[in-house]
């Protein structure tokens, strides 16, 4: 069974105002098949964690490690991490003008598998996944994320999740900006991928509402760059009622 | 960015361009014109139409003696399209426009006969006219492409092999016709090609004009489009890939001269390697009779390496207040790292991700050509340019 371990992770980012410390010692272990929710207020460093796992060059790891089945992820390039089985569903997917969804998906699948997928089964898989996500077929010939609505961009992320079949996926605020119908469709896609491939999921969110559709095994509350509290799904219910206020109080008291 | 005229003194945002203290108050339509090279002063390189060009590299074409005999031209067969030669005093010469600068006038003064491409018939068809074997002698050429009323065709004017050529290309689009002209420059590395294209578009007619410059040491293709009658429409597209030591230039002029005319100008280029150079100047003039005009021009450059230079100068001149829309945009940028990150995060290695982004950037223009075979061939040609990195 695969396991993703994050140990004492400290991450800095360079800004115009100088170096800022964003992550301050994150410890987290995710096993294949598990769903972990990371919840926290804006600015707590949730997205930094997501992008650091994926290897975005903006973030500098100053201490700690990330291991995938014992392999040092921090030494891998962004594309090597993806080929090792990691996936990041982005909060703001970028447009790639002139590159169609079809071409992009095939190129990514070929890179991840190390060989081109067989044309017939691949087309069937793509079409099936698109139908499940209620995406019409014209979508495939559009340029990646170009002119997509917020909901379409998120569906396109989950489409990739279903087709690329990673071992671990980080979903960075996939629920933000979605209406309830789109939220259901996207959640179904995540649950489908989970039951089909048994991947481990790190679900990063500001709100509890996506947790009505995707049931986490573990909930972590993220405050000021580290995990402030963890528990089972019941912790999410408590957050829904109380918000993050008490963590802020606790945090400022320690400073 | 600069304006060539001040429609009203208090117009918002007008100020002197950084390369000179004075905004020239001369409307583009009043620029000097002549078919006789003797009417133009020798080129110094400081003139507004020459200041971005390496004028010393082609003095033979702008002021020397030119060979005006027939150049080798070959056309593919297409029903309704014919190729012939007509004398320089034929009435069909000089209807779309006349030279505004010396290289163009030198060609006009020197050519013997004009190649005439006549298009008739309403069915869609493609014809490729290839010029090759022009050699290293300085040459002049003249071409007239005429689309009969309500005809439809795609004409590819392709240049391969060696060339030292200055030429004029006239495009006459008859009422209701739908013509696409692709000027495809695939010359050898040492070639020099200076071209002025003059298009006159008739009532409710449409021209799609596409300049694709890939090969040649200096390639300068300047298309002027006269939207002469009501409902005339031009889609002016350009695509260039400038390598080390290459100078690719285009000065695009669109003259809205009748009501309800429409123009879209989109030029995109990539620059790669030491001394790779591109110039784009886009002039749009909306005349006082051109009410209901809809116009937009843009130039985008993608810089792939250090040591390149892209000049991009959009000018918009408006003489009527009653227009639908007019705008321009220009951007020259490096690679978008977020696009690379996105593709790499899906397992695609960095070099492949770069190729995908550049190909995508340029493919936006290729996708609009409307001929699958040519589009595919151009994608392959761009692929080869990218491999050169």
XYZ file of C-alpha atoms in Angstrom:
644
model
C 0.000 0.000 0.000
C 1.312 3.458 -0.947
C 1.857 6.127 1.627
C 2.549 9.856 1.415
C 4.374 11.299 4.394
C 4.910 14.946 5.175
C 7.351 15.501 8.031
C 8.072 18.753 9.840
C 7.597 20.748 6.634
C 8.729 24.384 6.747
C 8.177 26.483 3.636
C 9.133 30.059 2.775
C 8.028 32.272 -0.067
C 9.855 35.310 -1.444
C 7.707 38.420 -1.645
C 8.397 42.071 -2.420
C 8.509 42.626 1.322
C 11.124 39.927 1.790
C 11.024 36.301 2.855
C 7.839 35.085 4.498
C 7.510 31.895 6.443
C 4.244 30.219 5.457
C 4.426 26.609 6.636
C 5.798 26.107 10.113
C 6.222 22.421 10.701
C 3.503 20.360 9.016
C 3.234 16.654 9.858
C 0.766 14.549 7.926
C 0.575 10.937 6.743
C -1.884 9.817 4.075
C -2.315 6.181 3.085
C -3.789 4.997 -0.162
C -7.582 4.912 0.089
C -7.801 7.517 2.840
C -9.571 10.845 2.489
C -8.130 13.683 4.552
C -9.760 17.091 4.725
C -7.617 20.087 5.494
C -9.690 22.991 6.643
C -8.576 26.410 7.636
C -9.140 30.128 7.383
C -7.838 32.210 4.462
C -4.118 32.809 4.634
C -3.416 29.836 6.867
C -1.133 28.231 4.257
C -3.449 25.513 2.887
C -2.735 26.309 -0.753
C 0.979 26.626 -0.036
C 0.914 23.060 1.220
C -0.845 21.951 -1.973
C 1.611 23.719 -4.290
C 4.636 22.629 -2.296
C 3.599 18.998 -2.638
C 3.247 19.522 -6.403
C 6.609 21.311 -6.608
C 5.723 24.856 -7.635
C 9.011 26.821 -7.956
C 7.645 29.780 -5.990
C 7.870 27.882 -2.698
C 11.120 27.022 -0.943
C 11.274 24.131 1.461
C 13.649 25.140 4.259
C 13.167 22.160 6.524
C 11.440 18.815 6.630
C 10.610 16.231 3.990
C 7.925 14.771 1.781
C 8.168 11.050 1.078
C 6.185 8.935 -1.344
C 6.670 5.288 -0.389
C 9.970 6.324 1.158
C 11.167 8.198 -1.968
C 12.204 11.815 -1.518
C 9.581 13.833 -3.400
C 11.412 17.123 -2.871
C 14.222 15.950 -5.150
C 11.792 15.296 -7.997
C 10.863 17.847 -10.684
C 7.212 18.811 -11.063
C 6.638 16.358 -13.906
C 8.510 13.555 -12.115
C 6.178 13.939 -9.157
C 3.168 13.620 -11.440
C 4.664 10.538 -13.073
C 5.329 9.080 -9.616
C 1.560 9.209 -9.008
C 0.847 12.622 -7.524
C -1.898 14.935 -8.756
C -2.927 18.480 -7.920
C -6.399 19.726 -8.831
C -5.796 23.437 -9.005
C -7.891 26.191 -7.563
C -7.227 28.459 -10.549
C -6.366 26.294 -13.563
C -4.566 28.353 -16.234
C -5.549 28.730 -19.871
C -3.351 27.080 -22.489
C -4.241 28.851 -25.760
C -4.100 26.754 -28.897
C -3.882 23.410 -27.062
C -7.105 21.421 -27.215
C -8.401 19.399 -24.274
C -8.104 16.236 -26.400
C -4.473 16.883 -27.285
C -3.609 17.867 -23.726
C -5.227 14.786 -22.158
C -3.545 12.420 -24.592
C -0.148 14.076 -24.092
C -0.496 13.898 -20.301
C -1.703 10.289 -20.338
C 1.187 9.285 -22.593
C 3.700 11.036 -20.331
C 2.318 9.418 -17.171
C 1.993 5.901 -18.545
C 5.238 6.086 -20.502
C 3.416 4.963 -23.658
C 0.540 6.209 -25.779
C -2.846 4.820 -24.723
C -4.576 2.498 -27.177
C -6.710 4.767 -29.295
C -9.975 2.891 -29.047
C -10.135 2.367 -25.289
C -8.759 5.852 -24.657
C -11.472 7.569 -26.697
C -14.070 5.469 -24.917
C -12.597 6.340 -21.509
C -12.499 10.054 -22.299
C -16.033 10.085 -23.625
C -17.314 8.087 -20.642
C -15.594 10.328 -18.107
C -16.916 13.436 -19.832
C -20.456 12.087 -19.857
C -20.200 11.272 -16.144
C -19.097 14.828 -15.445
C -21.946 16.196 -17.622
C -19.514 17.764 -20.065
C -20.767 17.965 -23.639
C -18.629 16.455 -26.359
C -17.733 19.823 -27.926
C -15.655 20.441 -24.836
C -12.893 18.141 -26.076
C -12.102 20.396 -29.030
C -11.895 23.587 -27.017
C -8.543 24.952 -25.895
C -7.595 24.021 -22.343
C -9.463 26.252 -19.864
C -9.858 28.992 -22.461
C -13.191 30.713 -21.925
C -14.260 28.014 -19.479
C -16.648 28.997 -16.705
C -15.525 28.418 -13.126
C -17.533 25.201 -13.001
C -16.126 23.965 -16.313
C -12.569 24.521 -15.124
C -13.171 22.436 -12.011
C -14.852 19.675 -13.984
C -11.885 19.654 -16.311
C -9.590 19.158 -13.306
C -11.644 16.221 -12.076
C -11.776 14.817 -15.618
C -7.983 14.673 -15.521
C -8.076 13.103 -12.059
C -10.320 10.334 -13.353
C -8.299 9.699 -16.506
C -4.750 10.001 -15.175
C -5.458 7.729 -12.167
C -2.922 9.039 -9.629
C -2.100 7.345 -6.324
C -2.520 10.574 -4.395
C -4.511 13.668 -5.265
C -4.474 17.054 -3.627
C -7.683 18.971 -4.318
C -7.053 22.657 -3.711
C -10.366 24.361 -2.940
C -12.050 22.464 -5.747
C -15.381 23.484 -4.200
C -14.800 27.239 -4.285
C -16.985 29.163 -6.684
C -19.234 26.203 -7.515
C -23.009 26.264 -7.328
C -24.658 23.302 -5.653
C -25.295 21.374 -8.901
C -21.712 21.703 -10.063
C -20.502 20.848 -6.567
C -22.471 17.589 -6.674
C -21.140 16.669 -10.121
C -17.558 17.377 -9.094
C -17.954 15.501 -5.802
C -19.396 12.478 -7.602
C -16.329 12.502 -9.843
C -13.978 12.512 -6.860
C -15.930 9.700 -5.176
C -15.933 7.715 -8.426
C -12.163 8.070 -8.783
C -11.800 7.049 -5.140
C -13.862 3.898 -5.463
C -12.359 2.981 -8.881
C -8.703 3.406 -8.057
C -8.566 3.613 -4.258
C -6.379 6.697 -4.333
C -5.513 8.749 -1.281
C -7.036 12.225 -1.224
C -6.019 15.455 0.472
C -9.062 17.696 0.231
C -8.256 21.327 0.968
C -11.219 23.536 1.659
C -12.331 26.648 3.420
C -15.946 25.522 3.772
C -17.609 22.440 5.155
C -20.240 22.089 2.441
C -18.188 19.833 0.125
C -17.895 17.426 3.071
C -21.594 16.685 2.708
C -20.741 14.966 -0.569
C -17.208 13.716 0.030
C -16.861 11.953 3.372
C -13.429 12.396 4.935
C -11.830 9.806 7.200
C -9.771 12.495 8.906
C -10.179 16.232 9.379
C -7.239 18.536 10.086
C -7.613 22.151 11.077
C -4.880 24.272 9.577
C -3.992 27.534 11.283
C -0.979 29.800 10.834
C 1.052 27.318 8.809
C 0.519 24.128 10.759
C -2.055 21.664 11.891
C -3.764 23.006 15.005
C -6.146 20.140 15.642
C -7.114 16.836 14.071
C -9.938 14.407 14.410
C -12.631 12.463 12.570
C -15.540 13.788 10.500
C -17.175 15.143 13.656
C -14.535 17.877 13.758
C -15.960 19.276 10.534
C -19.405 19.484 12.096
C -17.988 21.417 14.997
C -16.231 23.835 12.600
C -19.473 24.355 10.746
C -21.079 25.524 13.960
C -18.235 27.439 15.562
C -16.084 28.620 12.667
C -12.345 29.179 13.080
C -12.559 31.840 15.750
C -11.282 29.833 18.677
C -8.111 28.887 16.749
C -7.344 32.512 16.072
C -7.665 33.255 19.757
C -5.441 30.339 20.662
C -2.882 31.380 18.050
C -2.622 34.989 19.147
C -2.365 33.897 22.777
C 0.796 31.937 22.042
C 2.528 34.791 20.239
C 2.689 53.223 -29.130
C 2.069 56.371 -31.133
C -0.602 58.171 -33.045
C 0.064 59.518 -36.473
C -2.609 62.200 -36.224
C -4.592 64.063 -33.651
C -8.310 63.890 -34.463
C -9.021 66.407 -31.725
C -6.391 68.297 -29.766
C -7.853 67.300 -26.431
C -8.071 63.589 -27.206
C -7.367 61.571 -24.131
C -3.981 59.983 -23.617
C -2.160 61.439 -26.605
C 1.433 62.265 -25.960
C 4.762 62.194 -27.640
C 6.233 58.827 -28.395
C 9.399 58.039 -26.496
C 11.545 57.971 -29.633
C 10.792 61.544 -30.580
C 9.372 64.669 -29.038
C 6.850 65.410 -31.806
C 3.738 63.454 -32.666
C 3.552 63.605 -36.463
C 0.300 65.279 -37.419
C -0.101 63.538 -40.728
C -2.956 61.227 -41.431
C -1.945 57.891 -42.881
C -4.142 58.457 -45.925
C -2.094 61.545 -46.858
C 1.175 59.697 -47.062
C 3.072 60.347 -50.305
C 2.428 57.833 -53.098
C 4.041 57.226 -56.442
C 4.810 54.395 -58.816
C 8.056 56.069 -59.872
C 11.091 55.351 -57.741
C 12.681 58.689 -58.753
C 9.947 60.474 -56.781
C 11.301 59.045 -53.512
C 14.376 60.405 -51.754
C 17.210 57.984 -51.051
C 16.707 56.015 -47.851
C 18.622 57.118 -44.761
C 17.116 54.629 -42.323
C 15.598 57.404 -40.227
C 12.259 57.498 -42.075
C 9.291 56.265 -40.020
C 8.679 53.413 -42.473
C 12.344 52.315 -42.462
C 13.596 53.090 -38.979
C 13.141 49.548 -37.683
C 14.631 47.876 -40.777
C 18.263 46.939 -41.538
C 18.265 49.163 -44.649
C 21.936 48.622 -45.459
C 21.279 44.908 -45.922
C 19.136 45.535 -49.010
C 20.234 48.837 -50.563
C 20.364 46.995 -53.909
C 16.598 46.453 -53.712
C 15.650 49.986 -52.739
C 17.931 51.951 -55.029
C 19.726 49.604 -57.408
C 18.919 48.268 -60.848
C 16.472 45.381 -60.707
C 15.853 42.457 -63.019
C 12.183 42.873 -63.921
C 11.809 39.801 -66.135
C 9.353 37.003 -65.385
C 10.130 34.999 -62.270
C 9.562 31.282 -62.225
C 5.972 30.699 -61.129
C 4.132 27.428 -60.845
C 0.462 27.049 -59.943
C -1.484 23.973 -58.928
C -4.617 23.172 -60.927
C -7.942 24.329 -59.584
C -11.163 24.762 -61.548
C -12.003 28.442 -61.867
C -8.474 29.702 -61.207
C -6.128 30.750 -63.992
C -2.608 32.136 -64.129
C -1.352 34.354 -66.960
C 1.076 37.201 -67.676
C -0.118 40.703 -68.544
C 1.910 43.734 -69.694
C 2.705 46.487 -67.203
C 0.412 48.962 -68.939
C -2.586 46.614 -68.700
C -5.685 48.286 -67.198
C -5.827 45.608 -64.505
C -2.563 46.862 -62.983
C -2.671 49.621 -60.362
C -6.260 49.324 -59.166
C -5.697 48.208 -55.566
C -3.045 50.698 -54.504
C 0.276 52.280 -55.371
C 3.643 52.460 -53.563
C 4.168 54.499 -50.430
C 7.845 53.768 -50.077
C 10.976 53.338 -52.138
C 11.368 49.543 -52.259
C 7.822 49.200 -53.480
C 8.275 52.008 -56.034
C 11.552 50.536 -57.254
C 9.782 47.255 -57.946
C 6.932 49.039 -59.675
C 9.335 51.001 -61.882
C 11.244 47.884 -62.889
C 8.803 45.023 -63.460
C 8.182 43.921 -67.043
C 4.995 41.898 -66.881
C 2.610 41.126 -64.029
C 1.490 37.647 -63.040
C -2.307 37.623 -63.013
C -4.191 35.098 -60.883
C -7.882 35.163 -61.758
C -10.428 33.546 -59.479
C -13.979 32.761 -60.572
C -16.749 30.433 -59.423
C -18.641 30.174 -56.172
C -17.289 26.765 -55.064
C -14.474 26.692 -52.527
C -11.054 25.804 -53.976
C -7.395 26.075 -53.130
C -4.568 27.020 -55.438
C -0.895 27.223 -54.563
C 1.293 29.570 -56.561
C 4.947 28.796 -55.906
C 7.863 31.064 -56.744
C 11.232 29.345 -56.711
C 14.655 29.567 -58.272
C 14.766 33.363 -58.088
C 18.484 33.197 -57.342
C 20.612 35.946 -55.869
C 20.082 38.623 -58.562
C 18.088 41.609 -57.248
C 14.651 41.264 -58.780
C 11.347 43.068 -59.125
C 7.970 41.361 -59.441
C 4.334 42.292 -59.709
C 1.346 40.075 -59.047
C -2.366 40.773 -59.396
C -4.852 38.472 -57.705
C -8.395 39.161 -58.801
C -11.463 37.524 -57.277
C -14.537 37.938 -59.483
C -17.788 39.012 -57.794
C -19.215 36.252 -55.568
C -16.267 33.948 -56.208
C -14.588 31.978 -53.484
C -11.019 30.653 -53.197
C -7.915 30.264 -51.111
C -4.745 31.369 -52.891
C -1.369 30.488 -51.407
C 1.526 32.588 -52.657
C 4.589 30.646 -51.630
C 8.252 31.589 -51.864
C 11.025 28.995 -51.623
C 14.711 28.824 -52.503
C 17.032 31.819 -52.783
C 15.637 35.296 -53.375
C 16.582 38.955 -53.415
C 13.178 40.238 -54.287
C 11.183 43.440 -53.975
C 7.634 43.200 -55.207
C 4.079 44.430 -55.204
C 1.041 42.224 -54.888
C -2.376 43.606 -55.724
C -5.482 41.881 -54.449
C -8.813 42.937 -55.924
C -11.809 41.399 -54.187
C -15.040 41.851 -56.142
C -18.480 42.396 -54.692
C -19.616 39.591 -52.413
C -16.485 37.523 -53.035
C -14.791 35.523 -50.310
C -11.052 35.302 -50.842
C -8.244 34.010 -48.665
C -4.660 34.926 -49.564
C -1.795 33.261 -47.740
C 1.627 34.788 -48.322
C 4.043 32.096 -47.242
C 7.731 32.991 -46.931
C 9.930 29.916 -46.718
C 13.047 31.355 -48.330
C 16.592 30.192 -47.671
C 18.608 31.673 -44.791
C 20.377 34.373 -46.812
C 17.346 35.587 -48.766
C 15.874 39.090 -48.657
C 12.226 39.700 -49.524
C 10.473 43.071 -49.437
C 6.800 43.058 -50.364
C 3.917 45.474 -50.391
C 0.453 43.994 -50.669
C -2.416 46.250 -51.690
C -5.930 44.937 -51.298
C -9.135 46.600 -52.406
C -12.269 45.015 -50.994
C -15.619 45.590 -52.632
C -19.147 45.649 -51.312
C -19.982 42.874 -48.815
C -16.808 41.076 -49.832
C -14.439 39.389 -47.472
C -10.679 38.983 -47.560
C -8.742 36.817 -45.193
C -5.111 37.800 -45.597
C -2.444 35.756 -43.851
C 1.270 36.474 -43.770
C 3.405 33.548 -42.670
C 7.119 34.336 -42.450
C 9.471 31.556 -41.477
C 12.540 31.618 -43.721
C 14.787 34.418 -45.001
C 17.404 36.745 -43.539
C 15.228 39.836 -43.960
C 11.545 39.462 -44.759
C 9.328 42.519 -44.792
C 5.742 42.077 -45.921
C 3.511 45.123 -45.612
C -0.159 44.534 -46.346
C -2.470 47.526 -46.905
C -6.177 46.916 -47.102
C -8.659 49.396 -48.492
C -12.175 48.649 -47.241
C -13.579 50.627 -50.109
C -17.258 49.760 -50.145
C -20.051 49.159 -47.690
C -19.893 45.909 -45.751
C -16.308 45.111 -46.743
C -14.514 42.869 -44.279
C -10.872 41.960 -43.717
C -9.342 39.413 -41.413
C -5.613 40.159 -41.418
C -3.575 37.455 -39.770
C 0.126 36.979 -39.379
C 2.472 34.389 -38.043
C 6.239 34.611 -37.754
C 9.049 32.701 -36.144
C 12.253 34.677 -35.947
C 15.496 32.761 -35.380
C 18.988 34.000 -34.558
C 20.005 36.810 -36.911
C 16.650 36.913 -38.664
C 14.655 40.103 -39.265
C 10.929 39.599 -39.871
C 8.824 42.685 -40.315
C 5.258 43.573 -41.164
C 3.603 46.937 -41.435
C -0.124 46.432 -41.590
C -2.486 49.168 -42.705
C -6.271 48.954 -42.736
C -8.245 51.839 -44.186
C -11.933 51.875 -43.309
C -13.364 54.012 -46.080
C -17.064 53.023 -46.229
C -19.912 52.385 -43.775
C -20.280 49.125 -41.863
C -16.835 47.826 -42.642
C -15.081 45.419 -40.317
C -11.461 44.560 -39.652
C -9.673 42.160 -37.385
C -5.894 42.194 -37.311
C -4.078 39.473 -35.369
C -0.336 38.955 -35.692
C 1.550 36.526 -33.505
C 5.227 35.778 -33.423
C 7.885 33.875 -31.563
C 11.514 34.949 -31.242
C 14.355 32.608 -30.486
C 18.114 33.089 -30.543
C 20.713 35.860 -30.535
C 19.686 38.758 -32.780
C 16.250 37.377 -33.612
C 14.212 40.416 -34.516
C 10.592 41.187 -35.321
C 8.754 44.371 -36.163
C 5.033 44.873 -36.301
C 3.409 48.201 -37.026
C -0.352 48.218 -37.214
C -2.067 51.313 -38.577
C -5.842 51.500 -38.627
C -7.526 54.541 -40.163
C -11.264 54.968 -39.766
C -12.289 57.616 -42.265
C -15.135 60.086 -41.788
C -17.453 58.118 -44.079
C -16.818 54.836 -42.262
C -19.734 54.952 -39.850
C -20.631 51.753 -38.030
C -17.053 50.507 -38.294
C -15.938 47.588 -36.184
C -12.188 47.271 -35.821
C -9.688 45.531 -33.599
C -5.977 44.939 -34.039
C -3.525 43.057 -31.906
C 0.044 41.835 -31.921
C 1.450 39.257 -29.527
C 5.050 38.180 -29.272
C 6.487 35.307 -27.341
C 10.141 35.714 -26.433
C 11.839 32.341 -25.995
C 15.454 33.311 -25.336
C 17.658 36.261 -24.426
C 19.136 38.460 -27.145
C 15.934 38.984 -29.125
C 14.051 42.159 -29.874
C 10.397 42.640 -30.815
C 9.057 46.067 -31.766
C 5.304 46.437 -31.725
C 3.588 49.696 -32.620
C -0.203 49.890 -32.954
C -1.685 53.162 -34.259
C -5.364 53.966 -34.394
C -6.688 57.034 -36.157
C -10.400 57.798 -36.060
C -12.130 60.528 -38.056
C -15.733 59.761 -37.187
C -17.475 59.461 -33.839
C -20.094 57.056 -35.089
C -18.385 53.686 -34.874
C -19.295 50.307 -33.455
C -15.944 49.633 -31.893
C -12.229 50.152 -32.328
C -9.449 48.829 -30.200
C -5.916 47.637 -30.184
C -3.623 45.532 -28.050
C 0.019 44.686 -28.061
C 1.928 42.398 -25.750
C 5.402 40.982 -25.792
C 6.163 38.519 -23.083
C 8.328 35.713 -21.927
C 7.122 32.273 -21.321
C 4.234 31.963 -18.877
C 5.664 29.860 -16.039
C 2.200 29.042 -14.734
C 1.340 27.363 -18.024
C 4.519 25.311 -17.777
C 3.732 24.371 -14.180
C 0.232 23.270 -15.131
C 1.459 21.009 -17.917
C 4.345 19.610 -15.870
C 1.970 18.919 -12.990
C 0.257 16.553 -15.415
C 3.444 14.631 -16.013
C 4.541 16.362 -19.213
C 8.347 16.942 -19.229
C 9.521 20.543 -19.370
C 10.869 20.589 -22.944
C 7.693 19.007 -24.277
C 5.562 21.392 -22.221
C 7.448 24.346 -23.731
C 6.871 23.079 -27.246
C 3.199 22.543 -26.512
C 2.782 26.108 -25.236
C 4.627 27.741 -28.151
C 2.876 25.590 -30.710
C -0.415 26.456 -29.032
C 0.385 30.154 -29.040
C 1.075 30.167 -32.767
C -1.559 27.579 -33.647
C -4.249 30.084 -32.779
C -3.407 31.793 -36.064
C -2.797 28.570 -38.012
C -6.213 27.241 -36.950
C -7.857 30.122 -38.799
C -6.376 29.468 -42.227
C -9.158 27.146 -43.265
C -7.178 24.580 -45.255
C -6.441 21.407 -43.290
C -3.483 20.322 -45.428
C -1.759 23.707 -45.235
C -2.498 23.980 -41.511
C -0.869 20.624 -40.887
C 2.149 21.502 -42.984
C 2.617 24.777 -41.102
C 2.334 23.054 -37.729
C 5.120 20.711 -38.871
C 7.199 23.663 -40.066
C 6.759 25.379 -36.695
C 7.678 22.133 -34.985
C 10.938 22.131 -36.954
C 11.632 25.750 -35.952
C 11.111 24.810 -32.303
C 13.426 21.820 -32.554
C 16.122 24.273 -33.562
C 16.224 25.526 -29.966
